[in-house]
Amino acid sequence: AGAASSVAASSSAKAMLTGRTLSFSGISSAKAEVINLQGQVVKSATVSSAMDLSSLDAGVYMLRVAGKNVKLSQKIVLE
C-alpha cells in the first residue's frame, strides 16, 4: 500500500518557467537537458525542485526531461 504513489506518471510531470528559473513538479529522479535550436545541450542537471537558466541567452530552447517513470519535452522561451 502506498507504493504506487511514488510513481509519477508522465501526465503529472510539469515544468514551469518563471523569469529565468525553471521549476518542476511531479518529477522526482530524472535528468533535465536544455537544448538550443542547433541541437546542442546548453545546460543539463539532475532534476530537483528548480533549475537556474540565468546564464543562458534569450531565445527559444527545448527542455527534455527523462527518467525512470517520466518523459517530458517542452519548448521554453527565455526573454
PDB file of N, CA, C and O in Angstrom:
ATOM      1  N   ALA A   1       0.855  -1.199   0.000  1.00  0.00           N
ATOM      2  CA  ALA A   1       0.000   0.000   0.000  1.00  0.00           C
ATOM      3  C   ALA A   1       0.878   1.232   0.000  1.00  0.00           C
ATOM      4  O   ALA A   1       1.826   1.323   0.766  1.00  0.00           O
ATOM      5  N   GLY A   2       0.572   2.167  -0.863  1.00  0.00           N
ATOM      6  CA  GLY A   2       1.341   3.405  -0.923  1.00  0.00           C
ATOM      7  C   GLY A   2       2.511   3.342  -1.880  1.00  0.00           C
ATOM      8  O   GLY A   2       3.118   4.355  -2.160  1.00  0.00           O
ATOM      9  N   ALA A   3       2.846   2.150  -2.356  1.00  0.00           N
ATOM     10  CA  ALA A   3       3.991   2.036  -3.254  1.00  0.00           C
ATOM     11  C   ALA A   3       3.731   2.736  -4.585  1.00  0.00           C
ATOM     12  O   ALA A   3       4.625   3.339  -5.154  1.00  0.00           O
ATOM     13  N   ALA A   4       2.502   2.674  -5.058  1.00  0.00           N
ATOM     14  CA  ALA A   4       2.170   3.261  -6.357  1.00  0.00           C
ATOM     15  C   ALA A   4       2.240   4.784  -6.324  1.00  0.00           C
ATOM     16  O   ALA A   4       2.434   5.419  -7.336  1.00  0.00           O
ATOM     17  N   SER A   5       2.093   5.393  -5.149  1.00  0.00           N
ATOM     18  CA  SER A   5       2.066   6.851  -5.068  1.00  0.00           C
ATOM     19  C   SER A   5       3.419   7.474  -5.397  1.00  0.00           C
ATOM     20  O   SER A   5       3.487   8.641  -5.727  1.00  0.00           O
ATOM     21  N   SER A   6       4.501   6.692  -5.318  1.00  0.00           N
ATOM     22  CA  SER A   6       5.818   7.247  -5.612  1.00  0.00           C
ATOM     23  C   SER A   6       6.125   7.226  -7.116  1.00  0.00           C
ATOM     24  O   SER A   6       7.122   7.753  -7.546  1.00  0.00           O
ATOM     25  N   VAL A   7       5.261   6.613  -7.894  1.00  0.00           N
ATOM     26  CA  VAL A   7       5.476   6.531  -9.335  1.00  0.00           C
ATOM     27  C   VAL A   7       4.761   7.695 -10.007  1.00  0.00           C
ATOM     28  O   VAL A   7       3.546   7.801  -9.936  1.00  0.00           O
ATOM     29  N   ALA A   8       5.508   8.597 -10.610  1.00  0.00           N
ATOM     30  CA  ALA A   8       4.907   9.755 -11.271  1.00  0.00           C
ATOM     31  C   ALA A   8       4.600   9.390 -12.715  1.00  0.00           C
ATOM     32  O   ALA A   8       5.496   9.021 -13.464  1.00  0.00           O
ATOM     33  N   ALA A   9       3.372   9.494 -13.098  1.00  0.00           N
ATOM     34  CA  ALA A   9       3.003   9.289 -14.498  1.00  0.00           C
ATOM     35  C   ALA A   9       3.426  10.511 -15.286  1.00  0.00           C
ATOM     36  O   ALA A   9       3.495  11.614 -14.753  1.00  0.00           O
ATOM     37  N   SER A  10       3.720  10.308 -16.566  1.00  0.00           N
ATOM     38  CA  SER A  10       4.172  11.424 -17.397  1.00  0.00           C
ATOM     39  C   SER A  10       3.194  12.577 -17.402  1.00  0.00           C
ATOM     40  O   SER A  10       3.579  13.726 -17.464  1.00  0.00           O
ATOM     41  N   SER A  11       1.905  12.283 -17.322  1.00  0.00           N
ATOM     42  CA  SER A  11       0.904  13.332 -17.392  1.00  0.00           C
ATOM     43  C   SER A  11       0.946  14.263 -16.186  1.00  0.00           C
ATOM     44  O   SER A  11       0.520  15.396 -16.261  1.00  0.00           O
ATOM     45  N   SER A  12       1.461  13.779 -15.055  1.00  0.00           N
ATOM     46  CA  SER A  12       1.508  14.621 -13.866  1.00  0.00           C
ATOM     47  C   SER A  12       2.811  15.404 -13.771  1.00  0.00           C
ATOM     48  O   SER A  12       2.983  16.226 -12.887  1.00  0.00           O
ATOM     49  N   ALA A  13       3.744  15.136 -14.661  1.00  0.00           N
ATOM     50  CA  ALA A  13       5.030  15.832 -14.646  1.00  0.00           C
ATOM     51  C   ALA A  13       4.865  17.205 -15.298  1.00  0.00           C
ATOM     52  O   ALA A  13       4.297  17.323 -16.373  1.00  0.00           O
ATOM     53  N   LYS A  14       5.379  18.226 -14.608  1.00  0.00           N
ATOM     54  CA  LYS A  14       5.253  19.572 -15.143  1.00  0.00           C
ATOM     55  C   LYS A  14       6.552  20.341 -14.955  1.00  0.00           C
ATOM     56  O   LYS A  14       7.274  20.132 -13.993  1.00  0.00           O
ATOM     57  N   ALA A  15       6.817  21.222 -15.921  1.00  0.00           N
ATOM     58  CA  ALA A  15       7.928  22.150 -15.802  1.00  0.00           C
ATOM     59  C   ALA A  15       7.363  23.543 -16.049  1.00  0.00           C
ATOM     60  O   ALA A  15       6.645  23.756 -17.018  1.00  0.00           O
ATOM     61  N   MET A  16       7.652  24.474 -15.145  1.00  0.00           N
ATOM     62  CA  MET A  16       7.143  25.831 -15.281  1.00  0.00           C
ATOM     63  C   MET A  16       8.295  26.824 -15.246  1.00  0.00           C
ATOM     64  O   MET A  16       9.191  26.697 -14.427  1.00  0.00           O
ATOM     65  N   LEU A  17       8.249  27.785 -16.149  1.00  0.00           N
ATOM     66  CA  LEU A  17       9.302  28.791 -16.242  1.00  0.00           C
ATOM     67  C   LEU A  17       8.797  30.085 -15.631  1.00  0.00           C
ATOM     68  O   LEU A  17       7.767  30.616 -16.030  1.00  0.00           O
ATOM     69  N   THR A  18       9.530  30.588 -14.635  1.00  0.00           N
ATOM     70  CA  THR A  18       9.213  31.861 -14.006  1.00  0.00           C
ATOM     71  C   THR A  18      10.456  32.729 -14.111  1.00  0.00           C
ATOM     72  O   THR A  18      11.448  32.453 -13.444  1.00  0.00           O
ATOM     73  N   GLY A  19      10.417  33.717 -14.977  1.00  0.00           N
ATOM     74  CA  GLY A  19      11.627  34.504 -15.227  1.00  0.00           C
ATOM     75  C   GLY A  19      12.679  33.611 -15.848  1.00  0.00           C
ATOM     76  O   GLY A  19      12.489  33.081 -16.927  1.00  0.00           O
ATOM     77  N   ARG A  20      13.782  33.432 -15.162  1.00  0.00           N
ATOM     78  CA  ARG A  20      14.856  32.554 -15.643  1.00  0.00           C
ATOM     79  C   ARG A  20      15.005  31.311 -14.773  1.00  0.00           C
ATOM     80  O   ARG A  20      16.032  30.642 -14.800  1.00  0.00           O
ATOM     81  N   THR A  21      13.990  30.999 -13.990  1.00  0.00           N
ATOM     82  CA  THR A  21      14.048  29.819 -13.126  1.00  0.00           C
ATOM     83  C   THR A  21      13.010  28.802 -13.585  1.00  0.00           C
ATOM     84  O   THR A  21      11.838  29.122 -13.730  1.00  0.00           O
ATOM     85  N   LEU A  22      13.483  27.601 -13.832  1.00  0.00           N
ATOM     86  CA  LEU A  22      12.615  26.513 -14.264  1.00  0.00           C
ATOM     87  C   LEU A  22      12.317  25.668 -13.039  1.00  0.00           C
ATOM     88  O   LEU A  22      13.239  25.191 -12.376  1.00  0.00           O
ATOM     89  N   SER A  23      11.038  25.509 -12.716  1.00  0.00           N
ATOM     90  CA  SER A  23      10.693  24.680 -11.570  1.00  0.00           C
ATOM     91  C   SER A  23       9.919  23.457 -12.035  1.00  0.00           C
ATOM     92  O   SER A  23       9.230  23.495 -13.051  1.00  0.00           O
ATOM     93  N   PHE A  24      10.059  22.390 -11.293  1.00  0.00           N
ATOM     94  CA  PHE A  24       9.489  21.101 -11.672  1.00  0.00           C
ATOM     95  C   PHE A  24       8.513  20.614 -10.615  1.00  0.00           C
ATOM     96  O   PHE A  24       8.727  20.839  -9.428  1.00  0.00           O
ATOM     97  N   SER A  25       7.466  19.942 -11.052  1.00  0.00           N
ATOM     98  CA  SER A  25       6.578  19.271 -10.108  1.00  0.00           C
ATOM     99  C   SER A  25       6.202  17.912 -10.675  1.00  0.00           C
ATOM    100  O   SER A  25       6.112  17.744 -11.881  1.00  0.00           O
ATOM    101  N   GLY A  26       6.011  16.954  -9.800  1.00  0.00           N
ATOM    102  CA  GLY A  26       5.652  15.614 -10.229  1.00  0.00           C
ATOM    103  C   GLY A  26       6.807  14.823 -10.796  1.00  0.00           C
ATOM    104  O   GLY A  26       6.619  13.792 -11.409  1.00  0.00           O
ATOM    105  N   ILE A  27       8.030  15.331 -10.605  1.00  0.00           N
ATOM    106  CA  ILE A  27       9.225  14.647 -11.116  1.00  0.00           C
ATOM    107  C   ILE A  27      10.180  14.472  -9.940  1.00  0.00           C
ATOM    108  O   ILE A  27      10.532  15.448  -9.287  1.00  0.00           O
ATOM    109  N   SER A  28      10.584  13.236  -9.676  1.00  0.00           N
ATOM    110  CA  SER A  28      11.479  13.032  -8.540  1.00  0.00           C
ATOM    111  C   SER A  28      12.913  12.795  -8.985  1.00  0.00           C
ATOM    112  O   SER A  28      13.787  13.577  -8.688  1.00  0.00           O
ATOM    113  N   SER A  29      13.165  11.745  -9.733  1.00  0.00           N
ATOM    114  CA  SER A  29      14.544  11.500 -10.155  1.00  0.00           C
ATOM    115  C   SER A  29      14.577  11.396 -11.675  1.00  0.00           C
ATOM    116  O   SER A  29      14.094  10.427 -12.252  1.00  0.00           O
ATOM    117  N   ALA A  30      15.115  12.414 -12.298  1.00  0.00           N
ATOM    118  CA  ALA A  30      15.194  12.436 -13.751  1.00  0.00           C
ATOM    119  C   ALA A  30      16.317  13.377 -14.150  1.00  0.00           C
ATOM    120  O   ALA A  30      16.801  14.174 -13.342  1.00  0.00           O
ATOM    121  N   LYS A  31      16.717  13.290 -15.407  1.00  0.00           N
ATOM    122  CA  LYS A  31      17.753  14.176 -15.928  1.00  0.00           C
ATOM    123  C   LYS A  31      17.090  15.197 -16.843  1.00  0.00           C
ATOM    124  O   LYS A  31      16.286  14.846 -17.702  1.00  0.00           O
ATOM    125  N   ALA A  32      17.412  16.456 -16.632  1.00  0.00           N
ATOM    126  CA  ALA A  32      16.846  17.525 -17.454  1.00  0.00           C
ATOM    127  C   ALA A  32      17.939  18.101 -18.340  1.00  0.00           C
ATOM    128  O   ALA A  32      19.061  18.322 -17.888  1.00  0.00           O
ATOM    129  N   GLU A  33      17.596  18.328 -19.608  1.00  0.00           N
ATOM    130  CA  GLU A  33      18.532  18.943 -20.543  1.00  0.00           C
ATOM    131  C   GLU A  33      17.839  20.108 -21.230  1.00  0.00           C
ATOM    132  O   GLU A  33      16.686  19.997 -21.640  1.00  0.00           O
ATOM    133  N   VAL A  34      18.556  21.224 -21.349  1.00  0.00           N
ATOM    134  CA  VAL A  34      18.070  22.365 -22.118  1.00  0.00           C
ATOM    135  C   VAL A  34      18.888  22.384 -23.405  1.00  0.00           C
ATOM    136  O   VAL A  34      20.121  22.390 -23.366  1.00  0.00           O
ATOM    137  N   ILE A  35      18.191  22.375 -24.544  1.00  0.00           N
ATOM    138  CA  ILE A  35      18.841  22.215 -25.846  1.00  0.00           C
ATOM    139  C   ILE A  35      18.520  23.426 -26.707  1.00  0.00           C
ATOM    140  O   ILE A  35      17.352  23.832 -26.802  1.00  0.00           O
ATOM    141  N   ASN A  36      19.545  24.005 -27.335  1.00  0.00           N
ATOM    142  CA  ASN A  36      19.286  25.149 -28.209  1.00  0.00           C
ATOM    143  C   ASN A  36      18.809  24.672 -29.570  1.00  0.00           C
ATOM    144  O   ASN A  36      18.729  23.476 -29.834  1.00  0.00           O
ATOM    145  N   LEU A  37      18.471  25.616 -30.442  1.00  0.00           N
ATOM    146  CA  LEU A  37      17.903  25.240 -31.738  1.00  0.00           C
ATOM    147  C   LEU A  37      18.917  24.597 -32.672  1.00  0.00           C
ATOM    148  O   LEU A  37      18.544  24.041 -33.698  1.00  0.00           O
ATOM    149  N   GLN A  38      20.190  24.652 -32.313  1.00  0.00           N
ATOM    150  CA  GLN A  38      21.215  23.953 -33.095  1.00  0.00           C
ATOM    151  C   GLN A  38      21.379  22.505 -32.614  1.00  0.00           C
ATOM    152  O   GLN A  38      22.197  21.762 -33.143  1.00  0.00           O
ATOM    153  N   GLY A  39      20.612  22.128 -31.593  1.00  0.00           N
ATOM    154  CA  GLY A  39      20.675  20.762 -31.086  1.00  0.00           C
ATOM    155  C   GLY A  39      21.749  20.532 -30.046  1.00  0.00           C
ATOM    156  O   GLY A  39      22.013  19.404 -29.673  1.00  0.00           O
ATOM    157  N   GLN A  40      22.365  21.610 -29.562  1.00  0.00           N
ATOM    158  CA  GLN A  40      23.412  21.466 -28.550  1.00  0.00           C
ATOM    159  C   GLN A  40      22.798  21.527 -27.156  1.00  0.00           C
ATOM    160  O   GLN A  40      21.944  22.373 -26.882  1.00  0.00           O
ATOM    161  N   VAL A  41      23.261  20.650 -26.267  1.00  0.00           N
ATOM    162  CA  VAL A  41      22.822  20.701 -24.873  1.00  0.00           C
ATOM    163  C   VAL A  41      23.583  21.850 -24.208  1.00  0.00           C
ATOM    164  O   VAL A  41      24.805  21.821 -24.101  1.00  0.00           O
ATOM    165  N   VAL A  42      22.855  22.888 -23.794  1.00  0.00           N
ATOM    166  CA  VAL A  42      23.498  24.055 -23.200  1.00  0.00           C
ATOM    167  C   VAL A  42      23.447  24.025 -21.682  1.00  0.00           C
ATOM    168  O   VAL A  42      24.177  24.749 -21.014  1.00  0.00           O
ATOM    169  N   LYS A  43      22.603  23.177 -21.137  1.00  0.00           N
ATOM    170  CA  LYS A  43      22.523  23.039 -19.687  1.00  0.00           C
ATOM    171  C   LYS A  43      21.927  21.675 -19.385  1.00  0.00           C
ATOM    172  O   LYS A  43      20.967  21.263 -20.026  1.00  0.00           O
ATOM    173  N   SER A  44      22.508  20.985 -18.430  1.00  0.00           N
ATOM    174  CA  SER A  44      21.905  19.724 -18.006  1.00  0.00           C
ATOM    175  C   SER A  44      22.088  19.585 -16.507  1.00  0.00           C
ATOM    176  O   SER A  44      23.055  20.089 -15.936  1.00  0.00           O
ATOM    177  N   ALA A  45      21.124  18.932 -15.891  1.00  0.00           N
ATOM    178  CA  ALA A  45      21.169  18.770 -14.442  1.00  0.00           C
ATOM    179  C   ALA A  45      20.261  17.618 -14.058  1.00  0.00           C
ATOM    180  O   ALA A  45      19.384  17.218 -14.823  1.00  0.00           O
ATOM    181  N   THR A  46      20.482  17.120 -12.855  1.00  0.00           N
ATOM    182  CA  THR A  46      19.550  16.167 -12.297  1.00  0.00           C
ATOM    183  C   THR A  46      18.403  16.990 -11.729  1.00  0.00           C
ATOM    184  O   THR A  46      18.639  17.967 -11.024  1.00  0.00           O
ATOM    185  N   VAL A  47      17.186  16.614 -12.058  1.00  0.00           N
ATOM    186  CA  VAL A  47      16.025  17.394 -11.645  1.00  0.00           C
ATOM    187  C   VAL A  47      15.884  17.348 -10.137  1.00  0.00           C
ATOM    188  O   VAL A  47      15.830  16.286  -9.535  1.00  0.00           O
ATOM    189  N   SER A  48      15.860  18.517  -9.543  1.00  0.00           N
ATOM    190  CA  SER A  48      15.474  18.620  -8.139  1.00  0.00           C
ATOM    191  C   SER A  48      14.204  19.452  -8.148  1.00  0.00           C
ATOM    192  O   SER A  48      13.245  19.113  -8.807  1.00  0.00           O
ATOM    193  N   SER A  49      14.205  20.586  -7.477  1.00  0.00           N
ATOM    194  CA  SER A  49      12.984  21.390  -7.490  1.00  0.00           C
ATOM    195  C   SER A  49      13.069  22.528  -8.503  1.00  0.00           C
ATOM    196  O   SER A  49      12.062  22.963  -9.029  1.00  0.00           O
ATOM    197  N   ALA A  50      14.282  23.010  -8.784  1.00  0.00           N
ATOM    198  CA  ALA A  50      14.402  24.152  -9.693  1.00  0.00           C
ATOM    199  C   ALA A  50      15.729  24.122 -10.433  1.00  0.00           C
ATOM    200  O   ALA A  50      16.688  23.493 -10.005  1.00  0.00           O
ATOM    201  N   MET A  51      15.769  24.836 -11.553  1.00  0.00           N
ATOM    202  CA  MET A  51      16.961  24.910 -12.407  1.00  0.00           C
ATOM    203  C   MET A  51      17.143  26.369 -12.817  1.00  0.00           C
ATOM    204  O   MET A  51      16.216  26.980 -13.339  1.00  0.00           O
ATOM    205  N   ASP A  52      18.324  26.923 -12.553  1.00  0.00           N
ATOM    206  CA  ASP A  52      18.601  28.325 -12.858  1.00  0.00           C
ATOM    207  C   ASP A  52      19.097  28.448 -14.296  1.00  0.00           C
ATOM    208  O   ASP A  52      20.106  27.868 -14.657  1.00  0.00           O
ATOM    209  N   LEU A  53      18.380  29.210 -15.107  1.00  0.00           N
ATOM    210  CA  LEU A  53      18.747  29.394 -16.509  1.00  0.00           C
ATOM    211  C   LEU A  53      19.284  30.798 -16.786  1.00  0.00           C
ATOM    212  O   LEU A  53      19.326  31.231 -17.932  1.00  0.00           O
ATOM    213  N   SER A  54      19.700  31.516 -15.744  1.00  0.00           N
ATOM    214  CA  SER A  54      20.122  32.911 -15.919  1.00  0.00           C
ATOM    215  C   SER A  54      21.387  33.048 -16.763  1.00  0.00           C
ATOM    216  O   SER A  54      21.645  34.113 -17.313  1.00  0.00           O
ATOM    217  N   SER A  55      22.151  31.978 -16.911  1.00  0.00           N
ATOM    218  CA  SER A  55      23.393  32.056 -17.698  1.00  0.00           C
ATOM    219  C   SER A  55      23.134  31.922 -19.201  1.00  0.00           C
ATOM    220  O   SER A  55      24.031  32.129 -20.006  1.00  0.00           O
ATOM    221  N   LEU A  56      21.901  31.576 -19.584  1.00  0.00           N
ATOM    222  CA  LEU A  56      21.602  31.354 -20.999  1.00  0.00           C
ATOM    223  C   LEU A  56      21.139  32.635 -21.673  1.00  0.00           C
ATOM    224  O   LEU A  56      20.530  33.500 -21.050  1.00  0.00           O
ATOM    225  N   ASP A  57      21.422  32.739 -22.979  1.00  0.00           N
ATOM    226  CA  ASP A  57      20.961  33.877 -23.765  1.00  0.00           C
ATOM    227  C   ASP A  57      19.459  33.790 -23.992  1.00  0.00           C
ATOM    228  O   ASP A  57      18.889  32.704 -23.975  1.00  0.00           O
ATOM    229  N   ALA A  58      18.848  34.940 -24.258  1.00  0.00           N
ATOM    230  CA  ALA A  58      17.426  34.958 -24.606  1.00  0.00           C
ATOM    231  C   ALA A  58      17.224  34.156 -25.883  1.00  0.00           C
ATOM    232  O   ALA A  58      18.085  34.140 -26.759  1.00  0.00           O
ATOM    233  N   GLY A  59      16.096  33.488 -25.988  1.00  0.00           N
ATOM    234  CA  GLY A  59      15.825  32.707 -27.190  1.00  0.00           C
ATOM    235  C   GLY A  59      14.914  31.536 -26.904  1.00  0.00           C
ATOM    236  O   GLY A  59      14.355  31.407 -25.820  1.00  0.00           O
ATOM    237  N   VAL A  60      14.788  30.689 -27.897  1.00  0.00           N
ATOM    238  CA  VAL A  60      13.914  29.519 -27.799  1.00  0.00           C
ATOM    239  C   VAL A  60      14.780  28.276 -27.565  1.00  0.00           C
ATOM    240  O   VAL A  60      15.799  28.082 -28.231  1.00  0.00           O
ATOM    241  N   TYR A  61      14.368  27.460 -26.621  1.00  0.00           N
ATOM    242  CA  TYR A  61      15.090  26.233 -26.280  1.00  0.00           C
ATOM    243  C   TYR A  61      14.086  25.092 -26.158  1.00  0.00           C
ATOM    244  O   TYR A  61      12.894  25.310 -25.968  1.00  0.00           O
ATOM    245  N   MET A  62      14.595  23.882 -26.244  1.00  0.00           N
ATOM    246  CA  MET A  62      13.783  22.704 -25.946  1.00  0.00           C
ATOM    247  C   MET A  62      14.233  22.175 -24.591  1.00  0.00           C
ATOM    248  O   MET A  62      15.436  22.084 -24.332  1.00  0.00           O
ATOM    249  N   LEU A  63      13.265  21.832 -23.767  1.00  0.00           N
ATOM    250  CA  LEU A  63      13.548  21.197 -22.493  1.00  0.00           C
ATOM    251  C   LEU A  63      13.218  19.726 -22.643  1.00  0.00           C
ATOM    252  O   LEU A  63      12.143  19.379 -23.126  1.00  0.00           O
ATOM    253  N   ARG A  64      14.167  18.873 -22.262  1.00  0.00           N
ATOM    254  CA  ARG A  64      13.913  17.436 -22.321  1.00  0.00           C
ATOM    255  C   ARG A  64      14.193  16.852 -20.939  1.00  0.00           C
ATOM    256  O   ARG A  64      15.291  17.019 -20.404  1.00  0.00           O
ATOM    257  N   VAL A  65      13.204  16.194 -20.387  1.00  0.00           N
ATOM    258  CA  VAL A  65      13.354  15.559 -19.078  1.00  0.00           C
ATOM    259  C   VAL A  65      13.120  14.068 -19.270  1.00  0.00           C
ATOM    260  O   VAL A  65      12.121  13.670 -19.862  1.00  0.00           O
ATOM    261  N   ALA A  66      14.054  13.261 -18.815  1.00  0.00           N
ATOM    262  CA  ALA A  66      13.914  11.813 -18.956  1.00  0.00           C
ATOM    263  C   ALA A  66      14.343  11.141 -17.663  1.00  0.00           C
ATOM    264  O   ALA A  66      15.381  11.460 -17.087  1.00  0.00           O
ATOM    265  N   GLY A  67      13.513  10.224 -17.211  1.00  0.00           N
ATOM    266  CA  GLY A  67      13.827   9.477 -16.001  1.00  0.00           C
ATOM    267  C   GLY A  67      13.133   8.142 -16.038  1.00  0.00           C
ATOM    268  O   GLY A  67      12.536   7.754 -17.040  1.00  0.00           O
ATOM    269  N   LYS A  68      13.193   7.442 -14.925  1.00  0.00           N
ATOM    270  CA  LYS A  68      12.645   6.092 -14.852  1.00  0.00           C
ATOM    271  C   LYS A  68      11.156   6.060 -15.212  1.00  0.00           C
ATOM    272  O   LYS A  68      10.709   5.199 -15.944  1.00  0.00           O
ATOM    273  N   ASN A  69      10.384   6.992 -14.691  1.00  0.00           N
ATOM    274  CA  ASN A  69       8.942   6.962 -14.904  1.00  0.00           C
ATOM    275  C   ASN A  69       8.418   8.219 -15.583  1.00  0.00           C
ATOM    276  O   ASN A  69       7.230   8.514 -15.506  1.00  0.00           O
ATOM    277  N   VAL A  70       9.305   8.982 -16.196  1.00  0.00           N
ATOM    278  CA  VAL A  70       8.860  10.247 -16.773  1.00  0.00           C
ATOM    279  C   VAL A  70       9.592  10.541 -18.070  1.00  0.00           C
ATOM    280  O   VAL A  70      10.768  10.235 -18.219  1.00  0.00           O
ATOM    281  N   LYS A  71       8.866  11.090 -19.022  1.00  0.00           N
ATOM    282  CA  LYS A  71       9.443  11.606 -20.266  1.00  0.00           C
ATOM    283  C   LYS A  71       8.674  12.878 -20.591  1.00  0.00           C
ATOM    284  O   LYS A  71       7.462  12.871 -20.681  1.00  0.00           O
ATOM    285  N   LEU A  72       9.405  13.977 -20.750  1.00  0.00           N
ATOM    286  CA  LEU A  72       8.760  15.257 -20.970  1.00  0.00           C
ATOM    287  C   LEU A  72       9.610  16.055 -21.957  1.00  0.00           C
ATOM    288  O   LEU A  72      10.826  16.135 -21.805  1.00  0.00           O
ATOM    289  N   SER A  73       8.967  16.592 -22.977  1.00  0.00           N
ATOM    290  CA  SER A  73       9.640  17.513 -23.904  1.00  0.00           C
ATOM    291  C   SER A  73       8.786  18.757 -23.981  1.00  0.00           C
ATOM    292  O   SER A  73       7.566  18.660 -24.117  1.00  0.00           O
ATOM    293  N   GLN A  74       9.423  19.905 -23.900  1.00  0.00           N
ATOM    294  CA  GLN A  74       8.661  21.149 -23.852  1.00  0.00           C
ATOM    295  C   GLN A  74       9.511  22.266 -24.434  1.00  0.00           C
ATOM    296  O   GLN A  74      10.705  22.326 -24.214  1.00  0.00           O
ATOM    297  N   LYS A  75       8.874  23.148 -25.191  1.00  0.00           N
ATOM    298  CA  LYS A  75       9.559  24.325 -25.720  1.00  0.00           C
ATOM    299  C   LYS A  75       9.530  25.412 -24.656  1.00  0.00           C
ATOM    300  O   LYS A  75       8.500  25.635 -24.035  1.00  0.00           O
ATOM    301  N   ILE A  76      10.663  26.056 -24.421  1.00  0.00           N
ATOM    302  CA  ILE A  76      10.690  27.174 -23.490  1.00  0.00           C
ATOM    303  C   ILE A  76      11.277  28.396 -24.197  1.00  0.00           C
ATOM    304  O   ILE A  76      12.149  28.266 -25.058  1.00  0.00           O
ATOM    305  N   VAL A  77      10.779  29.557 -23.840  1.00  0.00           N
ATOM    306  CA  VAL A  77      11.244  30.813 -24.427  1.00  0.00           C
ATOM    307  C   VAL A  77      11.794  31.680 -23.308  1.00  0.00           C
ATOM    308  O   VAL A  77      11.083  31.998 -22.360  1.00  0.00           O
ATOM    309  N   LEU A  78      13.072  32.031 -23.423  1.00  0.00           N
ATOM    310  CA  LEU A  78      13.685  32.922 -22.448  1.00  0.00           C
ATOM    311  C   LEU A  78      13.646  34.340 -22.997  1.00  0.00           C
ATOM    312  O   LEU A  78      14.077  34.577 -24.125  1.00  0.00           O
ATOM    313  N   GLU A  79      13.123  35.246 -22.217  1.00  0.00           N
ATOM    314  CA  GLU A  79      13.009  36.657 -22.647  1.00  0.00           C
ATOM    315  C   GLU A  79      14.333  37.362 -22.472  1.00  0.00           C
ATOM    316  O   GLU A  79      15.051  37.124 -21.537  1.00  0.00           O
TER     317      GLU A  79
END
